[in-house]
Amino acid sequence: MKPAVSHDSESENKSNEEKLLRNNREHEDLKSDAKEKNYPQSLPPNKMLSLSLQECRRLSAFSLYSTVSLGTSVMDMETLNTTLKDQEKVPKSQNIYDFLKRIILSTYESILTLKFMRVQIICLGAGCLSLGYVNFQMWIPFVIRNAGYSLEMSAWCVSSSSIANTIARVVMSFLSDRKWFNIKNGYMFSMFLLGSSIIAFSIVKDLTLFLICVCCWGLGIGIAYSLNATVFIATMGIEAFPAVFGVSSLFVAIFSVAFGPIVGIIRDATSSYTYALCFLGVAEWIGFGAWLLMPFAIKYDEKTMLIKKLKEIEEIT
């Protein structure tokens, strides 16, 4: 009977060894699957950048965890439906009240950025820039007609300014990303060009000079509005861009309402387009002069921020 027992024990040992080997293989397979699933996260940054688009798609979370992703998406859709139903239960008056409250709070937060001198210069420049755009463009046909030329020539001048505007925007889209291109200097040059071309347009009487002036004006407008957002980011940073853009747009609206009618009042009082257009040109030069002070404003803001931080440290200690 002893050999039979030994034979049975040997068979049991073999079966146990086979089970252990099978479990080890399954464990190794699970580890390899986990490594494959976490492959993008385990790679160093240089390898991550070298992955092709197809490899990234193969390693995407949706392709590896398709079942989980679908389940999660279904859950998200269910929660979205419930939230939408909850929103429907809320009275419309309350929704409108919350919406208006958010607008007022965001506007107030944007206005608080005016404590920085850089934002003050940006808003002044944006307001002056807006005066030299639409306010001047609508006067072009009247000035040319007043000089004795036909409506066809007036239309040609307006079209020429639009073509120059388009060319400047296309060129700036290529130049603004170059390292050697200074965005702030380009923006300042556009404002100086706008002021000079508007004042020159108010003085000249020849059709060829009219065309040259409006083409220069169109180039200035294209350069200025192409660099408008990038110059805000270069001056204040990407984090403060929404607030700065909002408060600058508010100043554009204020300048348009407050100073727009003044151009017509000057025209009616003097019976001449020259003084009215010179007012617009001087406004552009004021914006240009304000931007000349930007380096001093940057140093001033840095100094005030440093003093504020030192005071906070002293209060803590």
PDB file of C-alpha atoms in Angstrom:
ATOM      1  CA  MET A   1       0.000   0.000   0.000  1.00  0.00           C
ATOM      2  CA  LYS A   2       2.921   2.354   0.574  1.00  0.00           C
ATOM      3  CA  PRO A   3       3.932   2.591  -3.078  1.00  0.00           C
ATOM      4  CA  ALA A   4       0.363   3.525  -3.967  1.00  0.00           C
ATOM      5  CA  VAL A   5       0.426   6.347  -1.438  1.00  0.00           C
ATOM      6  CA  SER A   6       3.747   7.589  -2.724  1.00  0.00           C
ATOM      7  CA  HIS A   7       2.407   7.439  -6.265  1.00  0.00           C
ATOM      8  CA  ASP A   8      -0.647   9.462  -5.267  1.00  0.00           C
ATOM      9  CA  SER A   9       1.489  12.030  -3.463  1.00  0.00           C
ATOM     10  CA  GLU A  10       3.719  12.378  -6.497  1.00  0.00           C
ATOM     11  CA  SER A  11       0.719  12.968  -8.764  1.00  0.00           C
ATOM     12  CA  GLU A  12      -0.646  15.550  -6.325  1.00  0.00           C
ATOM     13  CA  ASN A  13       2.706  17.326  -6.219  1.00  0.00           C
ATOM     14  CA  LYS A  14       2.838  17.427 -10.004  1.00  0.00           C
ATOM     15  CA  SER A  15      -0.675  18.823 -10.223  1.00  0.00           C
ATOM     16  CA  ASN A  16       0.195  21.473  -7.622  1.00  0.00           C
ATOM     17  CA  GLU A  17       3.329  22.428  -9.547  1.00  0.00           C
ATOM     18  CA  GLU A  18       1.306  22.738 -12.754  1.00  0.00           C
ATOM     19  CA  LYS A  19      -1.204  24.986 -10.990  1.00  0.00           C
ATOM     20  CA  LEU A  20       1.592  27.167  -9.629  1.00  0.00           C
ATOM     21  CA  LEU A  21       3.166  27.471 -13.070  1.00  0.00           C
ATOM     22  CA  ARG A  22      -0.209  28.322 -14.581  1.00  0.00           C
ATOM     23  CA  ASN A  23      -0.852  30.976 -11.914  1.00  0.00           C
ATOM     24  CA  ASN A  24       2.603  32.464 -12.433  1.00  0.00           C
ATOM     25  CA  ARG A  25       2.011  32.695 -16.180  1.00  0.00           C
ATOM     26  CA  GLU A  26      -1.351  34.358 -15.651  1.00  0.00           C
ATOM     27  CA  HIS A  27       0.247  36.784 -13.180  1.00  0.00           C
ATOM     28  CA  GLU A  28       2.974  37.644 -15.687  1.00  0.00           C
ATOM     29  CA  ASP A  29       0.361  38.139 -18.418  1.00  0.00           C
ATOM     30  CA  LEU A  30      -1.552  40.535 -16.167  1.00  0.00           C
ATOM     31  CA  LYS A  31       1.636  42.464 -15.461  1.00  0.00           C
ATOM     32  CA  SER A  32       2.449  42.717 -19.151  1.00  0.00           C
ATOM     33  CA  ASP A  33      -1.109  43.910 -19.888  1.00  0.00           C
ATOM     34  CA  ALA A  34      -0.808  46.544 -17.174  1.00  0.00           C
ATOM     35  CA  LYS A  35       2.517  47.704 -18.579  1.00  0.00           C
ATOM     36  CA  GLU A  36       1.039  47.935 -22.053  1.00  0.00           C
ATOM     37  CA  LYS A  37      -1.912  49.917 -20.741  1.00  0.00           C
ATOM     38  CA  ASN A  38       0.346  52.279 -18.819  1.00  0.00           C
ATOM     39  CA  TYR A  39       2.917  52.391 -21.604  1.00  0.00           C
ATOM     40  CA  PRO A  40       2.459  56.084 -22.521  1.00  0.00           C
ATOM     41  CA  GLN A  41       2.729  57.176 -18.892  1.00  0.00           C
ATOM     42  CA  SER A  42       5.847  55.040 -18.255  1.00  0.00           C
ATOM     43  CA  LEU A  43       7.762  56.437 -21.192  1.00  0.00           C
ATOM     44  CA  PRO A  44      10.202  59.319 -20.741  1.00  0.00           C
ATOM     45  CA  PRO A  45       9.220  62.697 -22.284  1.00  0.00           C
ATOM     46  CA  ASN A  46      11.529  62.338 -25.282  1.00  0.00           C
ATOM     47  CA  LYS A  47      10.001  58.949 -26.148  1.00  0.00           C
ATOM     48  CA  MET A  48       6.509  60.297 -25.660  1.00  0.00           C
ATOM     49  CA  LEU A  49       7.183  63.048 -28.188  1.00  0.00           C
ATOM     50  CA  SER A  50       8.568  60.533 -30.699  1.00  0.00           C
ATOM     51  CA  LEU A  51       5.396  58.414 -30.741  1.00  0.00           C
ATOM     52  CA  SER A  52       3.599  58.474 -34.046  1.00  0.00           C
ATOM     53  CA  LEU A  53      -0.060  59.337 -34.381  1.00  0.00           C
ATOM     54  CA  GLN A  54      -1.045  55.730 -35.085  1.00  0.00           C
ATOM     55  CA  GLU A  55       0.852  54.481 -32.020  1.00  0.00           C
ATOM     56  CA  CYS A  56      -0.829  57.095 -29.856  1.00  0.00           C
ATOM     57  CA  ARG A  57      -4.210  55.996 -31.189  1.00  0.00           C
ATOM     58  CA  ARG A  58      -3.383  52.350 -30.444  1.00  0.00           C
ATOM     59  CA  LEU A  59      -2.314  53.294 -26.933  1.00  0.00           C
ATOM     60  CA  SER A  60      -5.287  55.554 -26.306  1.00  0.00           C
ATOM     61  CA  ALA A  61      -7.370  54.983 -23.215  1.00  0.00           C
ATOM     62  CA  PHE A  62     -10.525  54.393 -25.213  1.00  0.00           C
ATOM     63  CA  SER A  63      -9.016  51.538 -27.294  1.00  0.00           C
ATOM     64  CA  LEU A  64      -7.521  49.815 -24.219  1.00  0.00           C
ATOM     65  CA  TYR A  65     -10.444  50.369 -21.875  1.00  0.00           C
ATOM     66  CA  SER A  66     -13.263  50.377 -24.381  1.00  0.00           C
ATOM     67  CA  THR A  67     -15.725  48.654 -22.094  1.00  0.00           C
ATOM     68  CA  VAL A  68     -14.925  50.896 -19.144  1.00  0.00           C
ATOM     69  CA  SER A  69     -14.999  54.009 -21.331  1.00  0.00           C
ATOM     70  CA  LEU A  70     -18.368  53.111 -22.748  1.00  0.00           C
ATOM     71  CA  GLY A  71     -19.705  52.491 -19.275  1.00  0.00           C
ATOM     72  CA  THR A  72     -18.312  55.766 -18.042  1.00  0.00           C
ATOM     73  CA  SER A  73     -19.747  57.634 -21.010  1.00  0.00           C
ATOM     74  CA  VAL A  74     -23.157  56.104 -20.383  1.00  0.00           C
ATOM     75  CA  MET A  75     -22.933  57.154 -16.737  1.00  0.00           C
ATOM     76  CA  ASP A  76     -21.919  60.663 -17.798  1.00  0.00           C
ATOM     77  CA  MET A  77     -24.870  60.855 -20.160  1.00  0.00           C
ATOM     78  CA  GLU A  78     -27.204  59.750 -17.373  1.00  0.00           C
ATOM     79  CA  THR A  79     -25.838  62.360 -14.972  1.00  0.00           C
ATOM     80  CA  LEU A  80     -26.056  64.970 -17.728  1.00  0.00           C
ATOM     81  CA  ASN A  81     -29.697  64.129 -18.324  1.00  0.00           C
ATOM     82  CA  THR A  82     -30.461  64.361 -14.604  1.00  0.00           C
ATOM     83  CA  THR A  83     -28.712  67.729 -14.299  1.00  0.00           C
ATOM     84  CA  LEU A  84     -30.605  69.037 -17.313  1.00  0.00           C
ATOM     85  CA  LYS A  85     -33.866  67.888 -15.751  1.00  0.00           C
ATOM     86  CA  ASP A  86     -32.906  69.625 -12.503  1.00  0.00           C
ATOM     87  CA  GLN A  87     -32.136  72.805 -14.415  1.00  0.00           C
ATOM     88  CA  GLU A  88     -35.544  72.653 -16.068  1.00  0.00           C
ATOM     89  CA  LYS A  89     -37.155  72.592 -12.623  1.00  0.00           C
ATOM     90  CA  VAL A  90     -35.385  75.849 -11.674  1.00  0.00           C
ATOM     91  CA  PRO A  91     -37.477  78.934 -12.550  1.00  0.00           C
ATOM     92  CA  LYS A  92     -36.366  80.887 -15.597  1.00  0.00           C
ATOM     93  CA  SER A  93     -36.204  84.113 -13.609  1.00  0.00           C
ATOM     94  CA  GLN A  94     -33.628  82.546 -11.288  1.00  0.00           C
ATOM     95  CA  ASN A  95     -31.546  81.325 -14.246  1.00  0.00           C
ATOM     96  CA  ILE A  96     -31.551  84.812 -15.762  1.00  0.00           C
ATOM     97  CA  TYR A  97     -30.667  86.313 -12.383  1.00  0.00           C
ATOM     98  CA  ASP A  98     -27.708  83.932 -11.957  1.00  0.00           C
ATOM     99  CA  PHE A  99     -26.564  84.631 -15.508  1.00  0.00           C
ATOM    100  CA  LEU A 100     -26.624  88.399 -14.992  1.00  0.00           C
ATOM    101  CA  LYS A 101     -24.926  88.001 -11.618  1.00  0.00           C
ATOM    102  CA  ARG A 102     -22.055  86.058 -13.209  1.00  0.00           C
ATOM    103  CA  ILE A 103     -21.658  88.729 -15.884  1.00  0.00           C
ATOM    104  CA  ILE A 104     -21.514  91.515 -13.286  1.00  0.00           C
ATOM    105  CA  LEU A 105     -19.014  89.623 -11.128  1.00  0.00           C
ATOM    106  CA  SER A 106     -16.749  88.797 -14.075  1.00  0.00           C
ATOM    107  CA  THR A 107     -16.880  92.421 -15.239  1.00  0.00           C
ATOM    108  CA  TYR A 108     -15.999  93.619 -11.746  1.00  0.00           C
ATOM    109  CA  GLU A 109     -13.062  91.198 -11.571  1.00  0.00           C
ATOM    110  CA  SER A 110     -11.839  92.443 -14.955  1.00  0.00           C
ATOM    111  CA  ILE A 111     -12.070  96.069 -13.830  1.00  0.00           C
ATOM    112  CA  LEU A 112      -9.889  95.248 -10.817  1.00  0.00           C
ATOM    113  CA  THR A 113      -6.970  94.641 -13.204  1.00  0.00           C
ATOM    114  CA  LEU A 114      -6.873  98.406 -13.817  1.00  0.00           C
ATOM    115  CA  LYS A 115      -4.705  98.694 -10.702  1.00  0.00           C
ATOM    116  CA  PHE A 116      -1.811  97.693 -12.980  1.00  0.00           C
ATOM    117  CA  MET A 117      -0.339 100.514 -15.027  1.00  0.00           C
ATOM    118  CA  ARG A 118       0.203  98.116 -17.920  1.00  0.00           C
ATOM    119  CA  VAL A 119      -3.539  97.464 -18.141  1.00  0.00           C
ATOM    120  CA  GLN A 120      -4.245 101.206 -18.081  1.00  0.00           C
ATOM    121  CA  ILE A 121      -1.926 101.737 -21.058  1.00  0.00           C
ATOM    122  CA  ILE A 122      -3.444  98.769 -22.905  1.00  0.00           C
ATOM    123  CA  CYS A 123      -6.981 100.108 -22.404  1.00  0.00           C
ATOM    124  CA  LEU A 124      -6.018 103.628 -23.479  1.00  0.00           C
ATOM    125  CA  GLY A 125      -4.316 102.279 -26.603  1.00  0.00           C
ATOM    126  CA  ALA A 126      -7.274 100.031 -27.459  1.00  0.00           C
ATOM    127  CA  GLY A 127      -9.722 102.926 -27.102  1.00  0.00           C
ATOM    128  CA  CYS A 128      -7.623 105.249 -29.270  1.00  0.00           C
ATOM    129  CA  LEU A 129      -7.180 102.487 -31.841  1.00  0.00           C
ATOM    130  CA  SER A 130     -10.938 101.987 -32.117  1.00  0.00           C
ATOM    131  CA  LEU A 131     -11.444 105.702 -32.850  1.00  0.00           C
ATOM    132  CA  GLY A 132      -9.197 105.501 -35.893  1.00  0.00           C
ATOM    133  CA  TYR A 133     -10.929 102.482 -37.411  1.00  0.00           C
ATOM    134  CA  VAL A 134     -14.658 102.759 -38.155  1.00  0.00           C
ATOM    135  CA  ASN A 135     -14.838 106.492 -37.438  1.00  0.00           C
ATOM    136  CA  PHE A 136     -12.270 107.187 -40.134  1.00  0.00           C
ATOM    137  CA  GLN A 137     -13.474 104.561 -42.601  1.00  0.00           C
ATOM    138  CA  MET A 138     -16.958 106.050 -42.864  1.00  0.00           C
ATOM    139  CA  TRP A 139     -15.497 109.511 -43.586  1.00  0.00           C
ATOM    140  CA  ILE A 140     -13.400 108.374 -46.583  1.00  0.00           C
ATOM    141  CA  PRO A 141     -16.145 108.703 -49.267  1.00  0.00           C
ATOM    142  CA  PHE A 142     -17.286 112.102 -47.983  1.00  0.00           C
ATOM    143  CA  VAL A 143     -13.766 113.557 -47.969  1.00  0.00           C
ATOM    144  CA  ILE A 144     -13.033 112.330 -51.500  1.00  0.00           C
ATOM    145  CA  ARG A 145     -16.376 113.586 -52.792  1.00  0.00           C
ATOM    146  CA  ASN A 146     -15.732 116.941 -51.107  1.00  0.00           C
ATOM    147  CA  ALA A 147     -12.401 117.130 -52.975  1.00  0.00           C
ATOM    148  CA  GLY A 148     -14.300 116.968 -56.307  1.00  0.00           C
ATOM    149  CA  TYR A 149     -13.929 113.285 -57.260  1.00  0.00           C
ATOM    150  CA  SER A 150     -16.669 110.847 -58.230  1.00  0.00           C
ATOM    151  CA  LEU A 151     -18.293 108.152 -56.121  1.00  0.00           C
ATOM    152  CA  GLU A 152     -16.458 105.554 -58.204  1.00  0.00           C
ATOM    153  CA  MET A 153     -13.110 106.947 -57.062  1.00  0.00           C
ATOM    154  CA  SER A 154     -14.371 106.931 -53.486  1.00  0.00           C
ATOM    155  CA  ALA A 155     -15.293 103.268 -53.825  1.00  0.00           C
ATOM    156  CA  TRP A 156     -11.843 102.504 -55.267  1.00  0.00           C
ATOM    157  CA  CYS A 157     -10.180 104.133 -52.262  1.00  0.00           C
ATOM    158  CA  VAL A 158     -12.284 102.157 -49.800  1.00  0.00           C
ATOM    159  CA  SER A 159     -11.580  98.925 -51.697  1.00  0.00           C
ATOM    160  CA  SER A 160      -7.850  99.671 -51.765  1.00  0.00           C
ATOM    161  CA  SER A 161      -7.812 100.158 -47.995  1.00  0.00           C
ATOM    162  CA  SER A 162      -9.622  96.831 -47.524  1.00  0.00           C
ATOM    163  CA  ILE A 163      -7.114  95.033 -49.773  1.00  0.00           C
ATOM    164  CA  ALA A 164      -4.199  96.525 -47.826  1.00  0.00           C
ATOM    165  CA  ASN A 165      -5.914  95.508 -44.583  1.00  0.00           C
ATOM    166  CA  THR A 166      -6.224  91.899 -45.782  1.00  0.00           C
ATOM    167  CA  ILE A 167      -2.603  91.746 -46.961  1.00  0.00           C
ATOM    168  CA  ALA A 168      -1.357  93.063 -43.611  1.00  0.00           C
ATOM    169  CA  ARG A 169      -3.371  90.477 -41.679  1.00  0.00           C
ATOM    170  CA  VAL A 170      -2.039  87.613 -43.812  1.00  0.00           C
ATOM    171  CA  VAL A 171       1.565  88.796 -43.487  1.00  0.00           C
ATOM    172  CA  MET A 172       1.224  89.276 -39.724  1.00  0.00           C
ATOM    173  CA  SER A 173      -0.096  85.742 -39.314  1.00  0.00           C
ATOM    174  CA  PHE A 174       3.304  84.503 -40.540  1.00  0.00           C
ATOM    175  CA  LEU A 175       5.488  87.096 -38.805  1.00  0.00           C
ATOM    176  CA  SER A 176       3.891  87.045 -35.345  1.00  0.00           C
ATOM    177  CA  ASP A 177       5.253  83.544 -34.575  1.00  0.00           C
ATOM    178  CA  ARG A 178       8.847  84.354 -35.520  1.00  0.00           C
ATOM    179  CA  LYS A 179      11.360  84.766 -32.697  1.00  0.00           C
ATOM    180  CA  TRP A 180      13.055  87.764 -34.292  1.00  0.00           C
ATOM    181  CA  PHE A 181       9.758  89.668 -34.673  1.00  0.00           C
ATOM    182  CA  ASN A 182       8.976  92.093 -31.839  1.00  0.00           C
ATOM    183  CA  ILE A 183       5.209  92.119 -31.324  1.00  0.00           C
ATOM    184  CA  LYS A 184       5.122  95.262 -29.181  1.00  0.00           C
ATOM    185  CA  ASN A 185       7.184  97.301 -31.644  1.00  0.00           C
ATOM    186  CA  GLY A 186       4.974  96.122 -34.505  1.00  0.00           C
ATOM    187  CA  TYR A 187       1.851  97.142 -32.601  1.00  0.00           C
ATOM    188  CA  MET A 188       3.302 100.565 -31.786  1.00  0.00           C
ATOM    189  CA  PHE A 189       4.405 101.078 -35.396  1.00  0.00           C
ATOM    190  CA  SER A 190       0.872 100.328 -36.605  1.00  0.00           C
ATOM    191  CA  MET A 191      -0.604 102.999 -34.313  1.00  0.00           C
ATOM    192  CA  PHE A 192       1.957 105.565 -35.444  1.00  0.00           C
ATOM    193  CA  LEU A 193       1.252 104.660 -39.081  1.00  0.00           C
ATOM    194  CA  LEU A 194      -2.486 105.043 -38.511  1.00  0.00           C
ATOM    195  CA  GLY A 195      -2.138 108.505 -36.988  1.00  0.00           C
ATOM    196  CA  SER A 196       0.216 109.693 -39.733  1.00  0.00           C
ATOM    197  CA  SER A 197      -1.930 108.360 -42.588  1.00  0.00           C
ATOM    198  CA  ILE A 198      -5.147 109.867 -41.161  1.00  0.00           C
ATOM    199  CA  ILE A 199      -3.590 113.318 -40.729  1.00  0.00           C
ATOM    200  CA  ALA A 200      -2.006 113.134 -44.194  1.00  0.00           C
ATOM    201  CA  PHE A 201      -5.374 112.095 -45.673  1.00  0.00           C
ATOM    202  CA  SER A 202      -7.006 115.180 -44.164  1.00  0.00           C
ATOM    203  CA  ILE A 203      -4.422 117.494 -45.791  1.00  0.00           C
ATOM    204  CA  VAL A 204      -3.867 116.124 -49.332  1.00  0.00           C
ATOM    205  CA  LYS A 205      -6.117 116.884 -52.303  1.00  0.00           C
ATOM    206  CA  ASP A 206      -4.709 114.666 -55.080  1.00  0.00           C
ATOM    207  CA  LEU A 207      -6.369 111.304 -55.846  1.00  0.00           C
ATOM    208  CA  THR A 208      -3.062 109.414 -55.982  1.00  0.00           C
ATOM    209  CA  LEU A 209      -2.131 110.712 -52.552  1.00  0.00           C
ATOM    210  CA  PHE A 210      -5.582 109.753 -51.298  1.00  0.00           C
ATOM    211  CA  LEU A 211      -4.939 106.179 -52.471  1.00  0.00           C
ATOM    212  CA  ILE A 212      -1.519 106.071 -50.811  1.00  0.00           C
ATOM    213  CA  CYS A 213      -2.930 107.366 -47.531  1.00  0.00           C
ATOM    214  CA  VAL A 214      -5.818 104.899 -47.378  1.00  0.00           C
ATOM    215  CA  CYS A 215      -3.506 101.999 -48.295  1.00  0.00           C
ATOM    216  CA  CYS A 216      -1.143 102.953 -45.453  1.00  0.00           C
ATOM    217  CA  TRP A 217      -4.137 103.254 -43.167  1.00  0.00           C
ATOM    218  CA  GLY A 218      -5.350  99.784 -44.208  1.00  0.00           C
ATOM    219  CA  LEU A 219      -1.905  98.320 -43.517  1.00  0.00           C
ATOM    220  CA  GLY A 220      -1.891  99.918 -40.072  1.00  0.00           C
ATOM    221  CA  ILE A 221      -5.334  98.561 -39.223  1.00  0.00           C
ATOM    222  CA  GLY A 222      -4.395  95.060 -40.392  1.00  0.00           C
ATOM    223  CA  ILE A 223      -1.175  95.033 -38.366  1.00  0.00           C
ATOM    224  CA  ALA A 224      -2.802  96.453 -35.219  1.00  0.00           C
ATOM    225  CA  TYR A 225      -5.782  94.107 -35.072  1.00  0.00           C
ATOM    226  CA  SER A 226      -3.712  91.054 -36.038  1.00  0.00           C
ATOM    227  CA  LEU A 227      -1.354  91.694 -33.107  1.00  0.00           C
ATOM    228  CA  ASN A 228      -4.074  92.875 -30.727  1.00  0.00           C
ATOM    229  CA  ALA A 229      -4.485  89.612 -28.795  1.00  0.00           C
ATOM    230  CA  THR A 230      -0.831  88.555 -28.938  1.00  0.00           C
ATOM    231  CA  VAL A 231       0.403  91.893 -27.605  1.00  0.00           C
ATOM    232  CA  PHE A 232      -1.968  91.559 -24.630  1.00  0.00           C
ATOM    233  CA  ILE A 233      -0.541  88.110 -23.867  1.00  0.00           C
ATOM    234  CA  ALA A 234       3.045  89.291 -24.331  1.00  0.00           C
ATOM    235  CA  THR A 235       2.450  92.160 -21.898  1.00  0.00           C
ATOM    236  CA  MET A 236       0.254  90.612 -19.186  1.00  0.00           C
ATOM    237  CA  GLY A 237       0.575  86.846 -19.657  1.00  0.00           C
ATOM    238  CA  ILE A 238      -1.863  84.192 -20.820  1.00  0.00           C
ATOM    239  CA  GLU A 239      -3.511  83.854 -17.372  1.00  0.00           C
ATOM    240  CA  ALA A 240      -4.603  87.494 -17.244  1.00  0.00           C
ATOM    241  CA  PHE A 241      -5.577  87.675 -20.927  1.00  0.00           C
ATOM    242  CA  PRO A 242      -9.366  87.119 -20.532  1.00  0.00           C
ATOM    243  CA  ALA A 243      -9.679  89.838 -17.874  1.00  0.00           C
ATOM    244  CA  VAL A 244      -7.473  92.304 -19.766  1.00  0.00           C
ATOM    245  CA  PHE A 245      -9.283  91.660 -23.036  1.00  0.00           C
ATOM    246  CA  GLY A 246     -12.636  92.183 -21.320  1.00  0.00           C
ATOM    247  CA  VAL A 247     -11.718  95.482 -19.674  1.00  0.00           C
ATOM    248  CA  SER A 248     -10.087  96.738 -22.897  1.00  0.00           C
ATOM    249  CA  SER A 249     -13.289  95.925 -24.803  1.00  0.00           C
ATOM    250  CA  LEU A 250     -15.199  97.908 -22.186  1.00  0.00           C
ATOM    251  CA  PHE A 251     -12.922 100.885 -22.815  1.00  0.00           C
ATOM    252  CA  VAL A 252     -13.430 100.516 -26.573  1.00  0.00           C
ATOM    253  CA  ALA A 253     -17.187 100.788 -26.033  1.00  0.00           C
ATOM    254  CA  ILE A 254     -16.778 103.837 -23.769  1.00  0.00           C
ATOM    255  CA  PHE A 255     -14.475 105.581 -26.255  1.00  0.00           C
ATOM    256  CA  SER A 256     -16.835 104.858 -29.153  1.00  0.00           C
ATOM    257  CA  VAL A 257     -19.853 106.285 -27.336  1.00  0.00           C
ATOM    258  CA  ALA A 258     -18.070 109.243 -25.724  1.00  0.00           C
ATOM    259  CA  PHE A 259     -15.679 110.403 -28.454  1.00  0.00           C
ATOM    260  CA  GLY A 260     -17.387 109.142 -31.607  1.00  0.00           C
ATOM    261  CA  PRO A 261     -19.968 111.971 -31.765  1.00  0.00           C
ATOM    262  CA  ILE A 262     -17.231 114.546 -31.099  1.00  0.00           C
ATOM    263  CA  VAL A 263     -15.888 113.973 -34.632  1.00  0.00           C
ATOM    264  CA  GLY A 264     -19.240 114.980 -36.102  1.00  0.00           C
ATOM    265  CA  ILE A 265     -19.507 117.963 -33.772  1.00  0.00           C
ATOM    266  CA  ILE A 266     -16.076 119.213 -34.897  1.00  0.00           C
ATOM    267  CA  ARG A 267     -17.076 118.757 -38.546  1.00  0.00           C
ATOM    268  CA  ASP A 268     -20.301 120.724 -38.085  1.00  0.00           C
ATOM    269  CA  ALA A 269     -18.625 123.464 -36.057  1.00  0.00           C
ATOM    270  CA  THR A 270     -15.729 124.028 -38.479  1.00  0.00           C
ATOM    271  CA  SER A 271     -17.495 123.082 -41.753  1.00  0.00           C
ATOM    272  CA  SER A 272     -14.320 121.191 -42.650  1.00  0.00           C
ATOM    273  CA  TYR A 273     -13.212 117.551 -42.596  1.00  0.00           C
ATOM    274  CA  THR A 274      -9.602 118.484 -41.869  1.00  0.00           C
ATOM    275  CA  TYR A 275      -9.999 119.255 -38.161  1.00  0.00           C
ATOM    276  CA  ALA A 276     -12.280 116.289 -37.549  1.00  0.00           C
ATOM    277  CA  LEU A 277      -9.800 113.858 -39.122  1.00  0.00           C
ATOM    278  CA  CYS A 278      -6.870 115.489 -37.356  1.00  0.00           C
ATOM    279  CA  PHE A 279      -8.676 114.756 -34.100  1.00  0.00           C
ATOM    280  CA  LEU A 280      -8.722 111.052 -35.025  1.00  0.00           C
ATOM    281  CA  GLY A 281      -5.063 111.122 -36.054  1.00  0.00           C
ATOM    282  CA  VAL A 282      -4.019 112.766 -32.795  1.00  0.00           C
ATOM    283  CA  ALA A 283      -5.977 110.112 -30.885  1.00  0.00           C
ATOM    284  CA  GLU A 284      -3.866 107.427 -32.585  1.00  0.00           C
ATOM    285  CA  TRP A 285      -0.678 109.266 -31.681  1.00  0.00           C
ATOM    286  CA  ILE A 286      -1.851 109.489 -28.056  1.00  0.00           C
ATOM    287  CA  GLY A 287      -2.206 105.710 -28.016  1.00  0.00           C
ATOM    288  CA  PHE A 288       1.260 105.403 -29.550  1.00  0.00           C
ATOM    289  CA  GLY A 289       2.695 107.756 -26.920  1.00  0.00           C
ATOM    290  CA  ALA A 290       1.065 105.747 -24.136  1.00  0.00           C
ATOM    291  CA  TRP A 291       2.699 102.564 -25.406  1.00  0.00           C
ATOM    292  CA  LEU A 292       6.087 104.298 -25.343  1.00  0.00           C
ATOM    293  CA  LEU A 293       5.689 104.363 -21.553  1.00  0.00           C
ATOM    294  CA  MET A 294       5.101 100.599 -21.338  1.00  0.00           C
ATOM    295  CA  PRO A 295       8.685  99.717 -20.196  1.00  0.00           C
ATOM    296  CA  PHE A 296       8.321 102.129 -17.267  1.00  0.00           C
ATOM    297  CA  ALA A 297       4.888 100.679 -16.478  1.00  0.00           C
ATOM    298  CA  ILE A 298       6.324  97.150 -16.365  1.00  0.00           C
ATOM    299  CA  LYS A 299       9.040  98.216 -13.927  1.00  0.00           C
ATOM    300  CA  TYR A 300       6.504 100.104 -11.803  1.00  0.00           C
ATOM    301  CA  ASP A 301       4.167  97.093 -11.586  1.00  0.00           C
ATOM    302  CA  GLU A 302       7.040  94.777 -10.688  1.00  0.00           C
ATOM    303  CA  LYS A 303       8.155  97.173  -7.955  1.00  0.00           C
ATOM    304  CA  THR A 304       4.674  97.487  -6.464  1.00  0.00           C
ATOM    305  CA  MET A 305       4.177  93.715  -6.520  1.00  0.00           C
ATOM    306  CA  LEU A 306       7.535  93.208  -4.794  1.00  0.00           C
ATOM    307  CA  ILE A 307       6.655  95.729  -2.079  1.00  0.00           C
ATOM    308  CA  LYS A 308       3.301  94.033  -1.563  1.00  0.00           C
ATOM    309  CA  LYS A 309       4.934  90.608  -1.170  1.00  0.00           C
ATOM    310  CA  LEU A 310       7.485  91.976   1.295  1.00  0.00           C
ATOM    311  CA  LYS A 311       4.688  93.478   3.400  1.00  0.00           C
ATOM    312  CA  GLU A 312       2.849  90.147   3.410  1.00  0.00           C
ATOM    313  CA  ILE A 313       6.025  88.352   4.537  1.00  0.00           C
ATOM    314  CA  GLU A 314       6.546  90.892   7.333  1.00  0.00           C
ATOM    315  CA  GLU A 315       2.969  90.431   8.526  1.00  0.00           C
ATOM    316  CA  ILE A 316       3.398  86.653   8.623  1.00  0.00           C
ATOM    317  CA  THR A 317       6.688  86.813  10.500  1.00  0.00           C
TER     318      THR A 317
END
